[in-house]
Short mmCIF file of C-alpha atoms in Angstrom, two decimals:
data_model
loop_
_atom_site.label_atom_id
_atom_site.label_comp_id
_atom_site.label_asym_id
_atom_site.label_seq_id
_atom_site.Cartn_x
_atom_site.Cartn_y
_atom_site.Cartn_z
CA MET A 171 14.93 -17.17 -3.86
CA THR A 172 14.88 -16.69 -0.09
CA GLU A 173 15.56 -12.96 0.33
CA ALA A 174 13.60 -9.77 -0.24
CA ILE A 175 13.84 -6.03 0.35
CA LEU A 176 10.66 -4.20 1.30
CA LEU A 177 10.61 -0.43 0.79
CA VAL A 178 8.60 1.10 3.64
CA GLY A 179 10.26 4.50 4.13
CA GLY A 180 7.79 6.81 2.37
CA ARG A 181 6.06 9.63 4.23
CA GLY A 182 2.62 8.79 2.84
CA THR A 183 1.92 12.45 2.11
CA ARG A 184 -1.11 11.74 -0.09
CA LEU A 185 -2.67 9.70 2.71
CA ARG A 186 -2.57 12.36 5.40
CA PRO A 187 -4.05 12.58 8.02
CA LEU A 188 -3.94 8.75 8.09
CA THR A 189 -0.16 8.95 8.21
CA VAL A 190 0.25 11.72 10.79
CA ASN A 191 0.78 9.19 13.58
CA THR A 192 1.28 6.00 11.57
CA PRO A 193 3.60 5.17 8.65
CA LYS A 194 1.64 4.19 5.55
CA PRO A 195 2.51 0.45 5.61
CA MET A 196 1.28 0.24 9.22
CA VAL A 197 -2.18 1.72 8.56
CA PRO A 198 -4.66 -1.14 9.11
CA ALA A 199 -6.18 -2.77 6.03
CA ALA A 200 -8.66 -5.61 6.58
CA GLY A 201 -7.94 -5.61 10.30
CA VAL A 202 -4.13 -5.73 10.34
CA PRO A 203 -1.34 -3.35 9.30
CA PHE A 204 -1.14 -3.36 5.51
CA LEU A 205 2.47 -4.54 5.72
CA THR A 206 1.25 -7.80 7.27
CA HIS A 207 -0.42 -8.77 4.00
CA GLN A 208 2.77 -8.16 2.03
CA LEU A 209 4.90 -10.13 4.45
CA ALA A 210 2.45 -13.04 4.44
CA ARG A 211 2.36 -13.19 0.63
CA ALA A 212 6.17 -13.11 0.45
CA LYS A 213 6.34 -15.95 2.98
CA ALA A 214 3.84 -17.96 0.92
CA ALA A 215 6.10 -17.53 -2.13
CA GLY A 216 9.08 -19.03 -0.30
CA VAL A 217 10.82 -15.90 0.98
CA GLU A 218 12.56 -16.48 4.33
CA HIS A 219 14.59 -13.31 4.99
CA ILE A 220 13.24 -9.78 4.48
CA VAL A 221 15.09 -6.52 5.07
CA LEU A 222 12.78 -3.57 5.69
CA ALA A 223 14.10 -0.23 4.42
CA THR A 224 12.56 2.25 6.85
CA SER A 225 12.69 6.02 7.25
CA TYR A 226 9.51 7.89 8.27
CA LEU A 227 8.35 6.85 11.77
CA ALA A 228 10.85 4.00 11.56
CA GLU A 229 10.51 3.27 15.27
CA VAL A 230 7.00 1.84 14.75
CA PHE A 231 7.89 -1.27 12.73
CA GLU A 232 10.15 -3.39 14.92
CA PRO A 233 8.06 -3.23 18.11
CA TYR A 234 5.12 -4.65 16.14
CA PHE A 235 6.78 -7.32 13.99
CA GLY A 236 9.89 -8.05 16.04
CA ASP A 237 12.24 -10.56 14.43
CA GLY A 238 9.43 -11.89 12.22
CA SER A 239 9.34 -15.32 13.82
CA SER A 240 5.59 -15.08 14.49
CA LEU A 241 5.14 -14.90 10.71
CA GLY A 242 7.70 -17.60 9.98
CA LEU A 243 10.15 -15.02 8.64
CA ARG A 244 13.46 -13.49 9.60
CA LEU A 245 13.13 -9.71 9.55
CA GLU A 246 15.80 -7.03 9.74
CA TYR A 247 15.37 -3.27 9.81
CA VAL A 248 17.59 -0.59 8.29
CA THR A 249 16.72 3.07 8.84
CA GLU A 250 17.71 5.89 6.48
CA GLU A 251 18.84 9.00 8.32
CA GLU A 252 17.88 11.03 5.25
CA PRO A 253 15.40 9.82 2.60
CA LEU A 254 17.32 8.08 -0.19
CA GLY A 255 14.61 7.34 -2.75
CA THR A 256 13.74 3.88 -4.01
CA GLY A 257 17.16 3.06 -5.45
CA GLY A 258 19.09 4.60 -2.58
CA ALA A 259 17.00 2.64 -0.09
CA ILE A 260 17.73 -0.63 -1.91
CA ARG A 261 21.48 0.09 -1.93
CA ASN A 262 21.42 1.18 1.70
CA VAL A 263 20.28 -2.25 2.90
CA ALA A 264 22.46 -4.33 0.57
CA SER A 265 24.97 -5.20 3.30
CA ARG A 266 22.25 -7.16 5.12
CA LEU A 267 21.68 -9.50 2.17
CA GLN A 268 23.24 -12.94 2.24
CA SER A 269 22.61 -13.92 -1.39
CA GLY A 270 25.44 -14.67 -3.79
CA PRO A 271 26.20 -12.34 -6.74
CA GLU A 272 24.03 -14.29 -9.20
CA ASP A 273 21.14 -14.98 -6.83
CA PRO A 274 17.72 -13.33 -7.27
CA VAL A 275 16.54 -10.78 -4.69
CA LEU A 276 12.90 -9.72 -4.60
CA VAL A 277 12.23 -5.99 -4.10
CA PHE A 278 8.78 -4.57 -3.59
CA ASN A 279 7.14 -1.28 -2.64
CA GLY A 280 5.27 -0.96 0.63
CA ASP A 281 2.14 0.62 -0.81
CA ILE A 282 1.04 -1.81 -3.53
CA LEU A 283 -1.75 -4.34 -3.04
CA THR A 284 -1.40 -7.02 -5.67
CA GLY A 285 -2.26 -10.57 -6.57
CA LEU A 286 1.08 -10.96 -8.35
CA ASP A 287 2.34 -14.52 -8.77
CA ILE A 288 5.71 -13.90 -7.13
CA SER A 289 7.04 -17.33 -8.05
CA ALA A 290 6.21 -16.71 -11.72
CA LEU A 291 8.16 -13.43 -11.65
CA VAL A 292 11.18 -15.21 -10.18
CA HIS A 293 10.86 -17.99 -12.78
CA THR A 294 10.71 -15.40 -15.58
CA HIS A 295 13.82 -13.74 -14.17
CA GLN A 296 15.79 -16.96 -14.00
CA SER A 297 14.64 -18.49 -17.28
CA THR A 298 15.46 -15.35 -19.29
CA GLY A 299 18.80 -14.67 -17.60
CA ALA A 300 17.72 -11.10 -16.84
CA ASP A 301 19.66 -8.63 -14.74
CA VAL A 302 16.42 -7.16 -13.42
CA SER A 303 12.86 -8.37 -13.95
CA LEU A 304 9.85 -6.11 -13.45
CA HIS A 305 6.24 -6.83 -12.70
CA LEU A 306 4.17 -4.93 -15.26
CA THR A 307 0.43 -4.44 -15.25
CA LYS A 308 -1.96 -2.92 -17.77
CA VAL A 309 -4.10 0.12 -16.91
CA THR A 310 -6.81 1.97 -18.80
CA ASP A 311 -5.33 5.42 -18.19
CA PRO A 312 -1.55 5.27 -17.81
CA ARG A 313 -0.90 9.02 -17.55
CA ALA A 314 -0.24 8.89 -13.80
CA PHE A 315 2.30 6.10 -14.12
CA GLY A 316 5.63 5.24 -15.70
CA LEU A 317 5.19 3.38 -18.98
CA VAL A 318 7.32 0.31 -19.72
CA PRO A 319 7.13 -0.86 -23.35
CA THR A 320 8.55 -4.30 -24.17
CA ASP A 321 9.41 -6.23 -27.33
CA GLU A 322 7.80 -9.48 -28.42
CA THR A 323 9.97 -11.47 -25.99
CA GLY A 324 9.06 -9.30 -23.00
CA ARG A 325 12.41 -7.51 -22.93
CA VAL A 326 12.08 -3.90 -21.77
CA THR A 327 12.83 -1.33 -24.48
CA ALA A 328 12.29 1.99 -22.65
CA PHE A 329 11.12 3.74 -19.51
CA LEU A 330 8.73 6.62 -20.09
CA GLU A 331 7.74 8.66 -17.05
CA LYS A 332 4.13 9.88 -16.79
CA PRO A 333 3.17 10.70 -20.40
CA GLN A 334 0.91 13.70 -20.94
CA THR A 335 0.08 13.69 -24.65
CA PRO A 336 -1.60 10.91 -26.68
CA GLU A 337 1.58 10.56 -28.77
CA GLU A 338 3.58 9.71 -25.66
CA ILE A 339 1.26 6.88 -24.64
CA VAL A 340 2.90 4.06 -26.59
CA THR A 341 1.77 1.24 -24.28
CA ASP A 342 -0.70 0.53 -21.49
CA GLN A 343 1.94 -1.37 -19.53
CA ILE A 344 3.14 0.28 -16.33
CA ASN A 345 5.74 -0.41 -13.68
CA ALA A 346 3.78 -2.20 -10.95
CA GLY A 347 6.35 -1.81 -8.17
CA ALA A 348 7.78 -5.32 -7.72
CA TYR A 349 11.16 -6.42 -9.06
CA VAL A 350 13.65 -9.26 -9.00
CA PHE A 351 17.28 -8.06 -9.06
CA ARG A 352 20.36 -10.09 -9.75
CA ARG A 353 22.20 -9.53 -6.46
CA SER A 354 25.29 -8.09 -8.15
CA VAL A 355 23.20 -5.39 -9.87
CA ILE A 356 22.18 -3.93 -6.51
CA ASP A 357 25.85 -3.23 -5.78
CA THR A 358 26.07 -0.97 -8.86
CA ILE A 359 23.59 1.54 -7.38
CA PRO A 360 25.42 4.63 -6.05
CA VAL A 361 25.93 4.78 -2.28
CA GLY A 362 24.94 7.53 0.13
CA ARG A 363 22.73 9.73 -2.04
CA PRO A 364 19.11 9.73 -3.19
CA VAL A 365 18.54 7.48 -6.22
CA SER A 366 15.30 6.65 -8.02
CA VAL A 367 15.18 3.18 -9.58
CA GLU A 368 12.41 4.38 -11.87
CA ARG A 369 14.12 7.54 -13.15
CA GLU A 370 17.82 6.69 -12.80
CA THR A 371 18.71 3.06 -12.10
CA PHE A 372 16.53 1.33 -14.67
CA PRO A 373 17.12 3.82 -17.53
CA ASP A 374 20.89 3.76 -16.86
CA LEU A 375 20.96 -0.04 -16.86
CA LEU A 376 19.03 -0.10 -20.12
CA ALA A 377 21.39 2.43 -21.70
CA ALA A 378 24.36 0.28 -20.61
CA GLY A 379 22.92 -2.75 -22.39
CA ALA A 380 21.67 -4.64 -19.36
CA HIS A 381 18.86 -7.15 -19.77
CA LEU A 382 15.67 -5.90 -18.15
CA GLN A 383 12.74 -8.26 -18.50
CA GLY A 384 9.09 -7.40 -18.07
CA MET A 385 6.41 -9.83 -16.94
CA VAL A 386 2.82 -8.72 -17.43
CA ASP A 387 0.58 -10.00 -14.67
CA SER A 388 -2.90 -8.53 -14.83
CA THR A 389 -4.31 -10.02 -11.65
CA TYR A 390 -5.50 -7.66 -8.92
CA TRP A 391 -3.35 -4.53 -8.57
CA LEU A 392 -3.94 -1.30 -6.65
CA ASP A 393 -1.69 1.58 -5.67
CA LEU A 394 -2.80 2.48 -2.14
CA GLY A 395 -1.39 6.01 -2.32
CA THR A 396 -4.69 7.87 -1.85
CA PRO A 397 -7.28 7.60 0.93
CA ALA A 398 -9.96 6.40 -1.49
CA ALA A 399 -7.65 3.70 -2.85
CA PHE A 400 -6.61 2.58 0.63
CA VAL A 401 -10.20 2.21 1.76
CA ARG A 402 -11.04 0.31 -1.43
CA GLY A 403 -8.05 -1.98 -0.99
CA SER A 404 -9.06 -2.86 2.56
CA ALA A 405 -12.61 -3.63 1.43
CA ASP A 406 -11.34 -5.77 -1.45
CA LEU A 407 -9.22 -7.81 0.97
CA VAL A 408 -12.27 -8.45 3.14
CA LEU A 409 -14.40 -9.33 0.11
CA GLY A 410 -11.74 -11.72 -1.18
CA ARG A 411 -11.13 -9.79 -4.39
CA ALA A 412 -7.52 -9.18 -3.37
CA PRO A 413 -5.72 -12.30 -2.13
CA SER A 414 -4.01 -12.40 1.26
CA PRO A 415 -3.38 -15.19 3.77
CA ALA A 416 -3.27 -12.57 6.54
CA VAL A 417 -6.93 -11.49 6.65
CA PRO A 418 -7.95 -12.27 10.27
CA GLY A 419 -11.17 -14.12 9.50
CA ARG A 420 -13.26 -15.41 6.66
CA CYS A 421 -13.72 -13.29 3.58
CA GLY A 422 -17.20 -11.83 3.30
CA ASP A 423 -19.24 -8.66 3.38
CA ARG A 424 -17.86 -7.49 6.71
CA LEU A 425 -15.01 -8.06 9.15
CA VAL A 426 -15.65 -7.29 12.81
CA LEU A 427 -12.63 -7.80 15.05
CA PRO A 428 -13.19 -9.68 18.32
CA THR A 429 -13.38 -6.83 20.84
CA ALA A 430 -15.56 -4.55 18.68
CA SER A 431 -19.20 -3.95 19.59
CA VAL A 432 -21.80 -3.66 16.83
CA ALA A 433 -25.51 -3.10 17.47
CA SER A 434 -27.71 -5.92 16.22
CA ASP A 435 -29.59 -3.69 13.80
CA ALA A 436 -26.52 -1.91 12.40
CA LYS A 437 -25.84 -2.75 8.76
CA LEU A 438 -22.26 -3.39 7.63
CA THR A 439 -21.69 -4.11 3.92
CA ASP A 440 -19.24 -4.09 0.99
CA GLY A 441 -16.12 -5.15 2.87
CA THR A 442 -16.53 -2.90 5.90
CA VAL A 443 -14.05 -3.42 8.75
CA VAL A 444 -14.72 -2.58 12.41
CA GLY A 445 -11.51 -2.56 14.42
CA GLU A 446 -10.59 -3.66 17.91
CA GLY A 447 -12.57 -1.92 20.64
CA ALA A 448 -14.66 0.11 18.18
CA PHE A 449 -18.38 0.69 18.71
CA VAL A 450 -21.16 0.92 16.14
CA GLY A 451 -24.53 2.09 17.44
CA GLU A 452 -28.11 1.22 16.65
CA GLY A 453 -29.34 1.78 13.12
CA ALA A 454 -25.93 2.83 11.80
CA ARG A 455 -25.18 1.93 8.18
CA ILE A 456 -21.58 1.46 7.07
CA SER A 457 -20.61 0.48 3.52
CA GLY A 458 -17.15 -0.14 2.06
CA SER A 459 -15.46 1.60 4.98
CA THR A 460 -12.87 1.05 7.69
CA VAL A 461 -13.57 1.95 11.31
CA LEU A 462 -10.27 1.81 13.18
CA SER A 463 -9.63 0.72 16.75
CA GLY A 464 -11.49 2.51 19.51
CA ALA A 465 -13.62 4.61 17.17
CA VAL A 466 -17.28 5.26 17.95
CA VAL A 467 -20.05 5.43 15.35
CA GLU A 468 -23.17 6.73 17.06
CA PRO A 469 -26.72 5.57 16.32
CA GLY A 470 -28.15 6.42 12.90
CA ALA A 471 -24.86 7.52 11.34
CA VAL A 472 -24.34 6.62 7.68
CA ILE A 473 -20.76 6.03 6.50
CA THR A 474 -19.79 5.15 2.93
CA ASP A 475 -16.35 4.55 1.36
CA SER A 476 -14.60 6.29 4.25
CA LEU A 477 -11.90 5.71 6.82
CA ILE A 478 -12.72 6.54 10.42
CA GLY A 479 -9.52 7.02 12.42
CA ALA A 480 -8.59 5.42 15.73
CA ARG A 481 -10.44 6.79 18.77
CA SER A 482 -12.50 9.16 16.62
CA ARG A 483 -16.26 9.69 16.95
CA ILE A 484 -19.02 10.10 14.38
CA GLY A 485 -22.12 11.70 15.85
CA GLU A 486 -25.71 10.56 15.59
CA ARG A 487 -27.30 10.81 12.14
CA SER A 488 -24.15 12.25 10.58
CA ILE A 489 -23.49 11.28 6.95
CA VAL A 490 -19.88 10.64 5.94
CA THR A 491 -19.13 9.79 2.30
CA GLY A 492 -15.70 9.38 0.70
CA ALA A 493 -13.99 11.02 3.66
CA VAL A 494 -11.04 10.48 5.97
CA ILE A 495 -11.52 11.22 9.66
CA GLY A 496 -8.21 11.54 11.49
CA ASP A 497 -7.30 9.82 14.75
CA GLY A 498 -9.14 11.26 17.73
CA ALA A 499 -11.34 13.61 15.70
CA VAL A 500 -14.94 14.24 16.70
CA VAL A 501 -17.69 14.86 14.15
CA GLY A 502 -20.78 16.06 15.98
CA ALA A 503 -24.32 14.94 15.27
CA ASP A 504 -26.20 15.85 12.09
CA ASN A 505 -23.19 16.78 9.95
CA GLU A 506 -22.77 15.91 6.27
CA LEU A 507 -19.23 15.30 5.02
CA ARG A 508 -18.77 14.50 1.36
CA GLU A 509 -16.16 13.20 -1.11
CA GLY A 510 -12.59 14.26 -0.55
CA VAL A 511 -12.90 15.89 2.85
CA ARG A 512 -10.12 15.20 5.35
CA VAL A 513 -10.80 15.94 8.99
CA TRP A 514 -7.50 16.33 10.82
CA CYS A 515 -6.46 14.39 13.88
CA ASP A 516 -8.15 15.58 17.11
CA ALA A 517 -10.27 18.17 15.25
CA ARG A 518 -13.75 18.96 16.58
CA ILE A 519 -16.73 19.64 14.32
CA PRO A 520 -19.78 20.85 16.29
CA ALA A 521 -23.20 19.31 15.77
CA GLY A 522 -24.85 20.42 12.55
CA ALA A 523 -21.88 22.58 11.53
CA VAL A 524 -21.31 21.19 8.01
CA ARG A 525 -24.31 20.55 5.73
CA PHE A 526 -24.98 20.06 2.05
CA SER A 527 -28.73 19.85 2.48
CA SER A 528 -31.25 21.83 4.49
CA ASP A 529 -31.63 21.06 8.16
CA GLN A 530 -35.41 21.35 7.69
CA GLN A 531 -37.06 18.25 6.26
#
């Protein structure tokens, strides 16, 4: 297998304001755009040619990655004028593939961080003679995902979208967002309209008697669709829990990019990343968080499990926990921001304006 399709057209709605100015796959994770990790892992598995199916902020990708030669890949870009869904996006780029009708083509989503053994998925596909093979993973609570039960040989028997009742939860196996298609199967997807592989293509293939094979791989897997998950994924890459050849430095408790400035007594832990040109002041404590390029963390600030946007500023002694601070936003001194808060790009929060505790100690 030498070809792959990478689906990077989503709007990243659940990640806003991270995705106001940046498409989700280009948001930095462990110091580089998340897409870099996916491309590097595909290259390591033997993929040579990747077609990126773009849509939202499509103009951002090619200026950064170019023709892919710096990564040892050949990259092409196809932009959807109107969003076509997962299946429609796959069909829309099919003309750029060079594989023969029986050849395997890898397809993967642009928002999944995984330790999947790509070569093993391809081997499963070829050894079983499947039309499509799916990476499946097991989760404790599958209600937010599509269930994929299989028989004793691993052959898929059904696709069950987001079960709500205990009776509907017939397996803990879910669609993990990576597939190997027989090239000819891609050509059966309808052209020029939105198509979901999860809700239309796969169920229709199954109903027509096609062979869909599941391979359960329970190594690291994380859907980076929410801010909390994205921050966790970045930290796990730095810590070495999630494998990637693209992390720009040694795995460890922290990753400080070369042009960042960190005070000697600042404490960075649990996979924290400090981006290019960022500044962390004296006595600041940052745990499990990402500080993007050009951001400023003033002395005494405490940041936990949060993402601090590019060129933003966190004021002295402010406490930020489980939050997303948009690009260019300013959080004044002595604020307390807690789980789930999203401060929009370029917003201004005055000093001491948001508190959960008294300002009198």
